[in-house]
Amino acid sequence: MTGGETGTGMTEPPSVRRLLPWFAALLLSAAVGAAVVETVRVSAESDYKETLATEAVRRAVEIMAVTVNGNVMGSVAALGVVDQPAKSVVRGEIPIEDPGVLKTLQAIGETYQANGIYLVNRDGIIRSGWYTMGKPLAGVDVKFRPYFQIAMQGKQNIYAAIGTTTGKRSLYFAAPLFGEVSPKSSVIGATVARLDLERVDSVLRAWPSGPALLLSPQEVTFASNRDDWLEHYAGERTPEQIQAIRALKQFGHTFDSGTPKKLPFDIRGGTAVVDGRRHAVAHSPVRWNDPHGEWTLVLLGDLDALMPPFRKAVIAAASSLLAFALCALALVWQHRLRRANGERLRAEAELLNYTRKLEGDSAVKSYLAEVSADLHKATSLAEFAWVFMLHVVPRVGADYGAFYAFDEDSRLLVPVGGHGVPVGELTSVAVGQGLVGQCAKDKAPIVIQDPPGSGIRIVWGAGEAAPKSVTLLPVMQGDRPLGVIVLAALRPLDAEGRALLDVMLPMVSMNLEILVRNLGTRRQAETLQKQQTHLRETEAWYRGIIESAPDGMLVFDEPGAIILANPQAGIMFGHPIDALVGRKIEE
């Protein structure tokens, strides 16, 4: 059989083998497009749900701000505390049609667009009121209303209900009516303001992204930007629960007969399908002090609007095209990628070396900080030299060390510390004398390999050996020498150790200068202290001689003013000693 034949045991033509990766690239690109669309959708919906939850909380706060935390409640509450005529009406002390009381109720009602303001006594009977709609309520018993019961407990509250006389959805703002001008006095009744639901409806209508509902504690829709959902209940309800809702008389005649309608979605789910479109669901409590529990604001946001078909098509096409371009690039430039992979490996090796260098630099900085801190604690040149040798000699691999400090008084480089050699064996040298002095004079390091006759011997026990390398380092402060460091080793110092010394020298110079300055200040203070002590002792001795003399003695300064007198002189001149001091001797 030839290569072009087909059948069992046949190999595929080369052209087919070449096309297979492209077919795989097409399939992979389509899969990537679908995956990207789904990822973007999930991410967008997740972000939107978080935003929706925040928006639900904000709008619930807004509802409470225009109701329980608003000016209406403040006015009703103030009326129940300070208005004495209103209290007299409730007690039956003045007529229920008292003009002053009615004028006050009318002013509050007209100010806040209320359709009723009335006063209720402790028995739950409306005593007086002002109304713009419905029949007068004087004499009506409202003690079964929760808003009255809560007000009699001394609490402000808002109660939403369908009015029994108006048949309209209303908000009842209720506050306790106190017997005295004090919220701590006994409650004798309640003040109530009845407003329509416009304050709440306006918040719900302002939600642009989908349905918005306000549910009672019994999960009955009391307000919504969709009128067809009003007075619907959420979830499943048993006949007993329906009967309990009827008994509340909160929803007018809606629940008196028949079975109420149910909302077409589950408010507890994170998503819901409404009118064939997916919506996110978020809710937040509205706290009106309702004895039956919290009211709930429910917001729905259209999720399908986040990813319309056109946007899905654009994202899928763009991601698929990008994925196919990447696959094509991988197929066409495969050999270049192999070469790039080799370059990448080399770059990684260089990066690793650079990282190690950075780590080494960090370790050196940490080490220098530690050495600087220890040097800064030194209180003498000997201690400074000892700390330096303790840190540096093992670090750079030296076997011998000597530290010379420049003495300003003698102008000599004086040995103050060493490693592997007693300081007593070292001698002071002048600047320019020997290698130590030359190093200070030249202000430059001196490095000698295999030094012949250096005089340095590295000793251990009974044995000794000449060093293979000697390094002299000047410690400078500007152009002024502070000292010279001598390090010797049985082997040449490596580049790392030499670099460490170069980095360390400025730090050593700074700390040594500080120490020298502190020591000079200390010496000056000690000298001054000694002079002051000697002066005080001399003065005390001198005073003792004068005061114990049997003859009168006066001591006066060059202008002739008396500066010291003994007791005998005071007796002779008939003046106290204090009166003599300061006077002219001629007097």
Coordinates of C-alpha atoms in Angstrom, one line a residue:
M1 CA 0.0 0.0 0.0
T2 CA 1.1 3.5 -0.7
G3 CA 1.1 6.4 1.8
G4 CA -2.0 7.8 0.1
E5 CA -4.1 4.7 0.7
T6 CA -6.6 4.3 3.5
G7 CA -7.6 1.3 5.5
T8 CA -6.6 -0.7 8.5
G9 CA -2.9 -0.2 9.5
M10 CA -2.7 2.9 7.2
T11 CA -1.0 6.1 8.5
E12 CA -2.7 9.5 8.0
P13 CA -1.5 11.7 5.1
P14 CA 1.0 14.5 6.2
S15 CA -1.6 17.2 5.3
V16 CA -4.1 15.7 7.7
R17 CA -1.6 15.6 10.5
R18 CA -0.7 19.2 9.9
L19 CA -4.4 20.2 10.1
L20 CA -5.1 18.4 13.3
P21 CA -3.4 21.0 15.6
W22 CA -5.5 23.7 13.9
F23 CA -8.7 21.8 14.4
A24 CA -7.7 21.4 18.1
A25 CA -6.9 25.1 18.2
L26 CA -10.4 26.0 16.9
L27 CA -12.1 23.7 19.4
L28 CA -10.0 25.1 22.2
S29 CA -10.7 28.7 21.2
A30 CA -14.5 28.0 21.2
A31 CA -14.2 26.5 24.7
V32 CA -12.1 29.4 25.9
G33 CA -14.7 31.8 24.5
A34 CA -17.5 30.0 26.4
A35 CA -15.5 29.8 29.6
V36 CA -14.6 33.6 29.5
V37 CA -18.3 34.5 28.9
E38 CA -19.3 32.4 31.9
T39 CA -16.5 33.8 34.1
V40 CA -17.3 37.4 33.2
R41 CA -21.0 36.7 33.9
V42 CA -20.4 35.1 37.3
S43 CA -18.0 37.8 38.3
A44 CA -20.3 40.6 37.2
E45 CA -23.3 39.0 38.9
S46 CA -21.3 38.5 42.1
D47 CA -20.2 42.2 42.1
Y48 CA -23.8 43.3 41.3
K49 CA -25.2 41.2 44.2
E50 CA -22.8 42.9 46.6
T51 CA -23.8 46.3 45.3
L52 CA -27.5 45.3 45.5
A53 CA -27.1 44.3 49.1
T54 CA -25.5 47.6 49.9
E55 CA -28.2 49.5 48.1
A56 CA -30.9 47.6 50.0
V57 CA -29.3 48.7 53.3
R58 CA -29.0 52.3 52.1
R59 CA -32.6 52.5 50.9
A60 CA -33.9 50.8 54.1
V61 CA -32.0 53.5 56.1
E62 CA -33.6 56.1 53.8
I63 CA -37.1 54.8 54.6
M64 CA -36.3 55.0 58.3
A65 CA -34.9 58.5 57.8
V66 CA -38.2 59.8 56.3
T67 CA -40.3 57.9 58.8
V68 CA -39.2 56.9 62.3
N69 CA -36.2 59.3 62.3
G70 CA -37.9 62.1 60.5
N71 CA -39.5 65.4 61.5
V72 CA -43.1 63.9 61.7
M73 CA -42.1 61.6 64.5
G74 CA -40.2 64.4 66.3
S75 CA -43.3 66.6 66.2
V76 CA -45.6 63.9 67.4
A77 CA -43.3 63.0 70.2
A78 CA -42.8 66.6 71.3
L79 CA -46.6 67.1 71.3
G80 CA -46.9 64.2 73.7
V81 CA -44.4 65.7 76.1
V82 CA -45.0 69.5 76.2
D83 CA -48.6 70.2 75.1
Q84 CA -50.6 70.7 78.2
P85 CA -54.0 71.4 76.5
A86 CA -53.7 68.1 74.6
K87 CA -53.2 66.3 77.9
S88 CA -56.2 68.1 79.4
V89 CA -58.4 66.9 76.4
V90 CA -57.3 63.3 77.0
R91 CA -58.0 63.6 80.7
G92 CA -61.5 65.0 79.9
E93 CA -60.6 68.3 81.7
I94 CA -61.5 70.5 78.7
P95 CA -63.8 70.0 75.7
I96 CA -62.6 67.7 72.9
E97 CA -63.3 70.5 70.4
D98 CA -61.0 72.9 72.2
P99 CA -60.0 75.5 69.5
G100 CA -56.4 75.7 70.8
V101 CA -55.9 72.0 70.6
L102 CA -57.5 71.7 67.2
K103 CA -55.4 74.5 65.9
T104 CA -52.2 72.8 67.2
L105 CA -53.2 69.5 65.6
Q106 CA -54.0 71.3 62.3
A107 CA -50.7 73.1 62.3
I108 CA -48.8 69.8 62.7
G109 CA -50.9 68.0 60.1
E110 CA -50.6 70.7 57.5
T111 CA -46.9 71.1 58.1
Y112 CA -46.2 67.4 57.3
Q113 CA -49.1 66.8 54.8
A114 CA -50.7 64.4 57.2
N115 CA -54.4 63.4 56.6
G116 CA -55.1 63.0 60.3
I117 CA -53.7 63.9 63.7
Y118 CA -55.6 62.7 66.8
L119 CA -55.3 62.2 70.6
V120 CA -56.1 58.8 72.3
N121 CA -56.7 58.3 76.0
R122 CA -55.4 55.5 78.1
D123 CA -58.5 53.3 77.3
G124 CA -57.7 53.5 73.6
I125 CA -60.6 55.8 72.7
I126 CA -59.9 58.7 70.3
R127 CA -60.8 61.9 72.2
S128 CA -60.0 64.5 69.6
G129 CA -58.4 65.0 66.2
W130 CA -58.0 66.9 62.9
Y131 CA -58.7 65.1 59.6
T132 CA -58.6 65.9 55.9
M133 CA -60.1 62.5 54.7
G134 CA -62.5 60.0 56.1
K135 CA -65.1 60.5 58.8
P136 CA -64.2 62.0 62.2
L137 CA -62.8 59.4 64.6
A138 CA -63.7 60.8 67.9
G139 CA -65.0 58.0 70.1
V140 CA -63.5 55.2 67.9
D141 CA -61.8 52.4 69.9
V142 CA -58.2 51.8 68.6
K143 CA -56.8 49.9 71.6
F144 CA -56.4 46.8 69.4
R145 CA -54.0 48.7 67.2
P146 CA -50.4 47.8 67.9
Y147 CA -49.3 51.4 67.5
F148 CA -51.4 52.4 70.5
Q149 CA -50.2 49.5 72.6
I150 CA -46.6 50.3 71.9
A151 CA -47.1 54.0 72.6
M152 CA -48.7 53.1 76.0
Q153 CA -45.4 51.3 76.8
G154 CA -43.6 54.6 76.4
K155 CA -42.1 53.9 73.0
Q156 CA -42.3 55.8 69.7
N157 CA -43.3 53.6 66.7
I158 CA -44.5 53.5 63.2
Y159 CA -47.3 51.2 62.1
A160 CA -48.4 50.6 58.6
A161 CA -51.9 49.5 57.9
I162 CA -54.9 50.0 55.7
G163 CA -57.2 52.4 57.4
T164 CA -60.6 51.0 58.5
T165 CA -62.4 54.2 57.7
T166 CA -60.3 55.4 54.7
G167 CA -59.5 52.0 53.1
K168 CA -56.2 53.5 52.1
R169 CA -52.6 52.4 52.9
S170 CA -51.4 54.6 55.7
L171 CA -48.5 55.1 58.1
Y172 CA -49.4 55.7 61.7
F173 CA -46.8 57.7 63.6
A174 CA -47.5 57.1 67.3
A175 CA -45.8 58.4 70.5
P176 CA -46.7 58.3 74.2
L177 CA -48.7 61.2 75.7
F178 CA -47.1 61.8 79.1
G179 CA -48.9 63.1 82.2
E180 CA -46.2 65.6 83.0
V181 CA -43.7 67.6 80.9
S182 CA -41.2 64.8 81.2
P183 CA -40.7 61.6 79.3
K184 CA -40.1 59.9 82.6
S185 CA -43.7 60.6 83.8
S186 CA -46.6 58.2 83.5
V187 CA -48.2 57.6 80.1
I188 CA -51.9 58.8 79.9
G189 CA -52.5 58.2 76.2
A190 CA -51.0 58.5 72.8
T191 CA -50.6 61.1 70.0
V192 CA -51.0 59.7 66.5
A193 CA -50.3 61.1 63.0
R194 CA -51.7 59.4 60.0
L195 CA -49.9 59.9 56.7
D196 CA -50.4 58.3 53.3
L197 CA -47.6 56.0 52.0
E198 CA -46.1 58.5 49.6
R199 CA -42.9 58.8 51.7
V200 CA -42.3 55.1 51.3
D201 CA -43.6 54.8 47.8
S202 CA -41.3 57.5 46.6
V203 CA -38.3 55.5 47.8
L204 CA -39.5 52.4 46.1
R205 CA -40.3 54.2 42.8
A206 CA -36.8 55.6 42.8
W207 CA -35.3 52.1 42.4
P208 CA -34.6 51.9 38.7
S209 CA -33.2 48.4 38.3
G210 CA -36.3 46.2 39.0
P211 CA -39.1 45.5 41.4
A212 CA -38.9 46.9 45.0
L213 CA -41.2 45.8 47.8
L214 CA -41.8 46.6 51.5
L215 CA -43.0 43.5 53.4
S216 CA -44.7 43.4 56.8
P217 CA -43.4 41.1 59.5
Q218 CA -46.0 38.6 58.2
E219 CA -44.3 38.9 54.8
V220 CA -47.3 40.6 53.1
T221 CA -46.5 43.2 50.4
F222 CA -47.6 46.5 51.8
A223 CA -45.8 48.8 49.3
S224 CA -44.2 48.2 46.0
N225 CA -43.2 49.9 42.7
R226 CA -45.4 47.2 41.1
D227 CA -49.0 47.7 42.0
D228 CA -49.9 44.2 40.9
W229 CA -47.9 42.7 43.8
L230 CA -49.6 44.7 46.5
E231 CA -51.1 42.7 49.3
H232 CA -49.4 39.5 48.0
Y233 CA -47.7 37.3 50.5
A234 CA -44.3 35.6 50.2
G235 CA -43.7 31.9 50.6
E236 CA -46.2 29.3 51.7
R237 CA -48.9 30.1 54.3
T238 CA -51.0 27.7 56.3
P239 CA -54.7 28.4 56.9
E240 CA -53.9 29.1 60.5
Q241 CA -51.3 31.8 59.4
I242 CA -53.8 33.3 57.0
Q243 CA -56.4 33.5 59.8
A244 CA -53.8 35.1 62.1
I245 CA -53.2 37.8 59.4
R246 CA -56.9 38.4 59.2
A247 CA -57.1 38.8 62.9
L248 CA -54.6 41.7 62.8
K249 CA -57.0 43.8 60.8
Q250 CA -53.9 45.4 59.4
F251 CA -54.6 44.9 55.7
G252 CA -58.2 46.1 55.6
H253 CA -60.6 43.7 53.9
T254 CA -58.0 42.0 51.6
F255 CA -57.7 38.9 53.7
D256 CA -61.3 38.7 54.9
S257 CA -62.4 36.2 52.2
G258 CA -60.7 34.0 49.7
T259 CA -57.1 33.1 49.4
P260 CA -54.6 35.9 49.0
K261 CA -52.2 35.8 46.1
K262 CA -48.7 34.7 46.4
L263 CA -45.5 36.5 45.2
P264 CA -44.1 34.9 42.0
F265 CA -40.6 34.4 43.6
D266 CA -38.8 33.4 46.7
I267 CA -37.6 36.4 48.7
R268 CA -35.1 34.2 50.5
G269 CA -33.2 33.0 47.4
G270 CA -30.3 34.8 46.0
T271 CA -31.8 34.9 42.6
A272 CA -35.3 34.7 41.1
V273 CA -36.9 34.5 37.7
V274 CA -39.5 37.3 37.2
D275 CA -41.3 37.8 33.9
G276 CA -38.9 35.4 32.3
R277 CA -35.7 37.2 33.4
R278 CA -33.2 36.4 36.1
H279 CA -33.1 38.8 39.0
A280 CA -30.8 39.1 42.0
V281 CA -32.6 39.4 45.3
A282 CA -31.4 41.5 48.3
H283 CA -33.3 42.5 51.4
S284 CA -32.7 44.7 54.5
P285 CA -34.7 45.2 57.7
V286 CA -36.7 48.3 58.4
R287 CA -37.1 48.8 62.1
W288 CA -40.3 50.6 63.0
N289 CA -40.7 49.1 66.5
D290 CA -43.5 46.8 65.2
P291 CA -44.4 44.3 68.0
H292 CA -44.7 41.6 65.4
G293 CA -41.1 42.0 64.2
E294 CA -39.1 43.9 61.6
W295 CA -40.4 45.0 58.2
T296 CA -38.3 44.0 55.2
L297 CA -37.3 46.0 52.2
V298 CA -36.7 43.7 49.2
L299 CA -34.9 44.9 46.0
L300 CA -34.6 42.9 42.8
G301 CA -32.0 43.7 40.2
D302 CA -32.1 42.5 36.6
L303 CA -29.2 40.1 36.1
D304 CA -29.9 39.5 32.4
A305 CA -29.3 43.2 31.8
L306 CA -25.7 42.8 32.9
M307 CA -24.9 40.4 30.1
P308 CA -27.1 41.0 27.1
P309 CA -26.7 38.7 24.1
F310 CA -24.7 41.2 22.1
R311 CA -22.2 41.7 24.9
K312 CA -21.9 37.9 25.3
A313 CA -21.3 37.6 21.6
V314 CA -18.6 40.3 21.6
I315 CA -16.8 38.8 24.6
A316 CA -17.0 35.2 23.2
A317 CA -15.8 36.4 19.8
A318 CA -12.9 38.5 21.2
S319 CA -11.7 35.8 23.7
S320 CA -12.0 33.0 21.1
L321 CA -10.1 35.1 18.5
L322 CA -7.4 35.9 21.1
A323 CA -7.2 32.2 22.1
F324 CA -7.0 31.1 18.4
A325 CA -4.3 33.8 17.8
L326 CA -2.3 32.5 20.7
C327 CA -2.6 28.9 19.5
A328 CA -1.6 29.9 16.0
L329 CA 1.4 31.8 17.4
A330 CA 2.3 28.7 19.5
L331 CA 2.1 26.5 16.4
V332 CA 3.9 28.7 14.0
W333 CA 6.7 29.8 16.3
Q334 CA 7.2 26.6 18.2
H335 CA 10.9 26.4 17.4
R336 CA 11.4 30.0 18.4
L337 CA 9.6 29.3 21.7
R338 CA 12.1 26.5 22.4
R339 CA 14.9 29.0 21.8
A340 CA 13.1 31.5 24.0
N341 CA 12.8 28.8 26.6
G342 CA 16.5 28.4 26.7
E343 CA 16.9 32.2 27.1
R344 CA 14.3 32.1 29.8
L345 CA 16.3 29.5 31.7
R346 CA 19.4 31.7 31.4
A347 CA 17.4 34.7 32.6
E348 CA 16.1 32.7 35.5
A349 CA 19.7 31.8 36.4
E350 CA 20.7 35.4 36.2
L351 CA 17.7 36.5 38.3
L352 CA 18.6 33.8 40.9
N353 CA 22.1 35.2 41.0
Y354 CA 20.8 38.7 41.4
T355 CA 18.4 37.6 44.1
R356 CA 21.2 36.0 46.0
K357 CA 23.2 39.2 45.6
L358 CA 20.3 41.2 47.0
E359 CA 20.1 38.7 49.9
G360 CA 23.8 39.0 50.5
D361 CA 23.5 42.8 50.4
S362 CA 20.7 42.7 52.9
A363 CA 22.7 40.4 55.2
V364 CA 25.7 42.8 54.9
K365 CA 23.5 45.8 55.9
S366 CA 22.1 43.9 58.8
Y367 CA 25.6 42.9 59.9
L368 CA 26.9 46.4 59.6
A369 CA 24.0 47.7 61.6
E370 CA 24.8 45.2 64.3
V371 CA 28.5 46.1 64.3
S372 CA 27.7 49.8 64.4
A373 CA 25.3 49.4 67.3
D374 CA 28.0 47.5 69.3
L375 CA 30.7 50.1 68.4
H376 CA 28.4 52.9 69.5
K377 CA 28.1 51.3 73.0
A378 CA 31.9 51.4 73.5
T379 CA 33.1 53.8 76.2
S380 CA 36.8 53.6 75.6
L381 CA 39.2 53.2 72.7
A382 CA 40.3 49.7 74.0
E383 CA 36.7 48.6 74.1
F384 CA 36.1 50.0 70.7
A385 CA 39.1 48.1 69.2
W386 CA 38.0 44.9 71.0
V387 CA 34.5 45.1 69.6
F388 CA 35.8 45.8 66.1
M389 CA 38.2 42.8 66.2
L390 CA 35.6 40.6 67.7
H391 CA 33.2 41.2 64.8
V392 CA 35.6 41.6 61.9
V393 CA 38.5 39.2 62.3
P394 CA 36.4 36.0 62.0
R395 CA 34.2 37.5 59.4
V396 CA 37.0 38.3 56.9
G397 CA 39.1 35.3 57.8
A398 CA 42.0 37.3 59.4
D399 CA 44.4 35.7 61.9
Y400 CA 46.0 38.8 63.3
G401 CA 44.7 42.3 64.0
A402 CA 45.9 45.6 65.5
F403 CA 44.0 48.8 66.0
Y404 CA 45.9 52.2 66.2
A405 CA 44.1 55.4 67.3
F406 CA 45.5 58.8 66.5
D407 CA 46.3 60.8 69.6
E408 CA 45.8 64.6 69.1
D409 CA 48.0 65.6 72.0
S410 CA 51.1 63.4 71.1
R411 CA 50.3 63.4 67.3
L412 CA 51.1 59.7 67.4
L413 CA 49.2 56.6 66.3
V414 CA 48.8 54.7 69.6
P415 CA 48.0 51.0 69.7
V416 CA 44.7 50.6 71.7
G417 CA 43.7 47.0 70.9
G418 CA 44.6 43.9 68.9
H419 CA 43.7 40.3 68.1
G420 CA 46.3 37.6 68.4
V421 CA 48.9 40.1 69.8
P422 CA 49.1 41.8 73.2
V423 CA 48.8 45.6 73.0
G424 CA 51.9 45.9 75.1
E425 CA 54.0 44.4 72.3
L426 CA 52.9 47.2 69.9
T427 CA 54.5 50.6 69.9
S428 CA 53.2 54.0 69.0
V429 CA 54.3 55.5 65.6
A430 CA 54.2 58.9 64.1
V431 CA 52.3 59.7 60.9
G432 CA 54.5 58.8 58.0
Q433 CA 56.6 56.4 60.1
G434 CA 56.6 52.8 58.9
L435 CA 53.7 51.2 57.0
V436 CA 51.2 52.1 59.7
G437 CA 52.2 55.8 59.7
Q438 CA 52.5 55.7 55.8
C439 CA 48.9 54.4 55.6
A440 CA 47.7 57.3 57.7
K441 CA 49.7 59.8 55.7
D442 CA 48.6 58.5 52.3
K443 CA 45.0 58.1 53.5
A444 CA 44.8 55.0 51.4
P445 CA 44.7 51.3 52.1
I446 CA 48.0 49.2 51.8
V447 CA 47.8 45.6 50.8
I448 CA 50.9 43.4 50.8
Q449 CA 51.1 39.8 49.7
D450 CA 53.8 37.5 51.1
P451 CA 55.4 40.3 53.0
P452 CA 59.1 39.8 53.6
G453 CA 60.2 40.6 57.1
S454 CA 57.0 42.3 58.2
G455 CA 57.7 41.6 61.8
I456 CA 54.2 40.2 62.2
R457 CA 54.0 36.7 63.6
I458 CA 50.8 34.7 63.8
V459 CA 51.1 32.6 66.9
W460 CA 49.2 29.6 68.1
G461 CA 50.4 27.7 71.2
A462 CA 54.1 27.0 70.7
G463 CA 54.0 27.6 66.9
E464 CA 54.1 30.7 64.8
A465 CA 54.0 31.6 61.1
A466 CA 54.5 34.6 58.9
P467 CA 51.3 35.9 57.3
K468 CA 50.6 35.5 53.6
S469 CA 48.9 38.9 53.4
V470 CA 48.8 42.1 55.3
T471 CA 46.1 44.7 54.9
L472 CA 46.4 48.2 56.4
L473 CA 43.3 50.4 56.3
P474 CA 43.2 54.1 57.2
V475 CA 40.3 55.3 59.4
M476 CA 39.7 58.9 58.3
Q477 CA 37.3 61.7 59.0
G478 CA 37.6 63.8 55.9
D479 CA 41.4 64.6 55.7
R480 CA 42.0 64.0 59.4
P481 CA 43.4 60.6 60.4
L482 CA 41.5 58.9 63.2
G483 CA 43.5 55.6 63.2
V484 CA 44.8 52.7 61.3
I485 CA 43.6 49.1 61.2
V486 CA 46.1 46.3 60.5
L487 CA 44.9 42.8 59.5
A488 CA 47.0 39.8 58.6
A489 CA 46.1 36.3 57.5
L490 CA 47.8 33.0 56.6
R491 CA 46.0 33.3 53.3
P492 CA 45.1 36.3 51.1
L493 CA 41.8 38.0 52.0
D494 CA 39.1 37.1 49.4
A495 CA 37.3 39.7 47.4
E496 CA 34.2 39.4 49.6
G497 CA 36.1 40.1 52.8
R498 CA 37.9 43.0 51.1
A499 CA 34.7 44.5 49.9
L500 CA 33.2 44.2 53.3
L501 CA 36.0 46.1 54.8
D502 CA 35.6 48.9 52.3
V503 CA 31.9 49.2 53.1
M504 CA 32.6 49.1 56.8
L505 CA 35.3 51.8 57.0
P506 CA 32.9 54.9 56.8
M507 CA 30.8 53.4 59.6
V508 CA 33.9 52.7 61.7
S509 CA 35.1 56.3 61.1
M510 CA 31.8 57.8 62.1
N511 CA 31.6 55.8 65.4
L512 CA 35.3 56.3 66.2
E513 CA 34.9 60.1 65.7
I514 CA 31.9 60.1 68.0
L515 CA 33.8 58.1 70.7
V516 CA 36.9 60.4 70.5
R517 CA 34.7 63.5 70.8
N518 CA 32.8 62.0 73.8
L519 CA 36.1 61.0 75.4
G520 CA 37.5 64.5 74.9
T521 CA 34.3 66.0 76.4
R522 CA 34.6 63.6 79.3
R523 CA 38.3 64.5 80.0
Q524 CA 37.4 68.2 79.9
A525 CA 34.6 67.7 82.4
E526 CA 36.9 65.7 84.7
T527 CA 39.6 68.4 84.5
L528 CA 37.1 71.1 85.2
Q529 CA 35.7 69.1 88.1
K530 CA 39.2 68.7 89.6
Q531 CA 39.9 72.4 89.2
Q532 CA 36.7 73.4 90.9
T533 CA 37.4 70.9 93.7
H534 CA 40.9 72.3 94.2
L535 CA 39.6 75.9 94.1
R536 CA 37.0 75.1 96.8
E537 CA 39.6 73.4 99.0
T538 CA 42.0 76.4 98.6
E539 CA 39.2 78.8 99.4
A540 CA 38.2 76.8 102.5
W541 CA 41.8 76.7 103.7
Y542 CA 42.3 80.4 103.1
R543 CA 39.0 81.3 104.9
G544 CA 40.0 79.1 107.8
I545 CA 43.4 80.9 108.2
I546 CA 41.7 84.3 108.1
E547 CA 38.8 83.5 110.3
S548 CA 41.0 82.0 113.0
A549 CA 43.5 84.9 113.1
P550 CA 43.7 86.7 116.5
D551 CA 44.0 90.1 114.7
G552 CA 41.5 91.8 112.6
M553 CA 42.0 91.1 108.8
L554 CA 40.5 92.6 105.7
V555 CA 41.0 91.4 102.2
F556 CA 40.2 93.9 99.4
D557 CA 40.4 93.8 95.6
E558 CA 42.4 96.1 93.4
P559 CA 39.8 98.9 93.3
G560 CA 39.7 98.8 97.1
A561 CA 36.4 97.1 97.8
I562 CA 36.4 94.7 100.8
I563 CA 35.8 91.1 99.7
L564 CA 36.5 89.3 102.9
A565 CA 36.6 90.1 106.7
N566 CA 37.2 88.0 109.8
P567 CA 35.2 88.2 113.0
Q568 CA 38.0 90.2 114.8
A569 CA 37.8 92.9 112.1
G570 CA 34.0 93.2 112.7
I571 CA 34.7 93.7 116.4
M572 CA 37.4 96.3 115.8
F573 CA 35.3 98.4 113.4
G574 CA 32.0 97.9 115.2
H575 CA 30.2 96.5 112.2
P576 CA 28.9 93.1 111.3
I577 CA 31.1 91.2 108.8
D578 CA 28.3 91.4 106.2
A579 CA 28.2 95.2 106.5
L580 CA 31.9 95.4 105.8
V581 CA 32.0 93.3 102.7
G582 CA 31.6 95.4 99.6
R583 CA 32.5 98.8 101.2
K584 CA 35.6 100.8 100.2
I585 CA 38.7 100.4 102.3
E586 CA 39.0 104.2 102.6
E587 CA 35.7 104.3 104.5

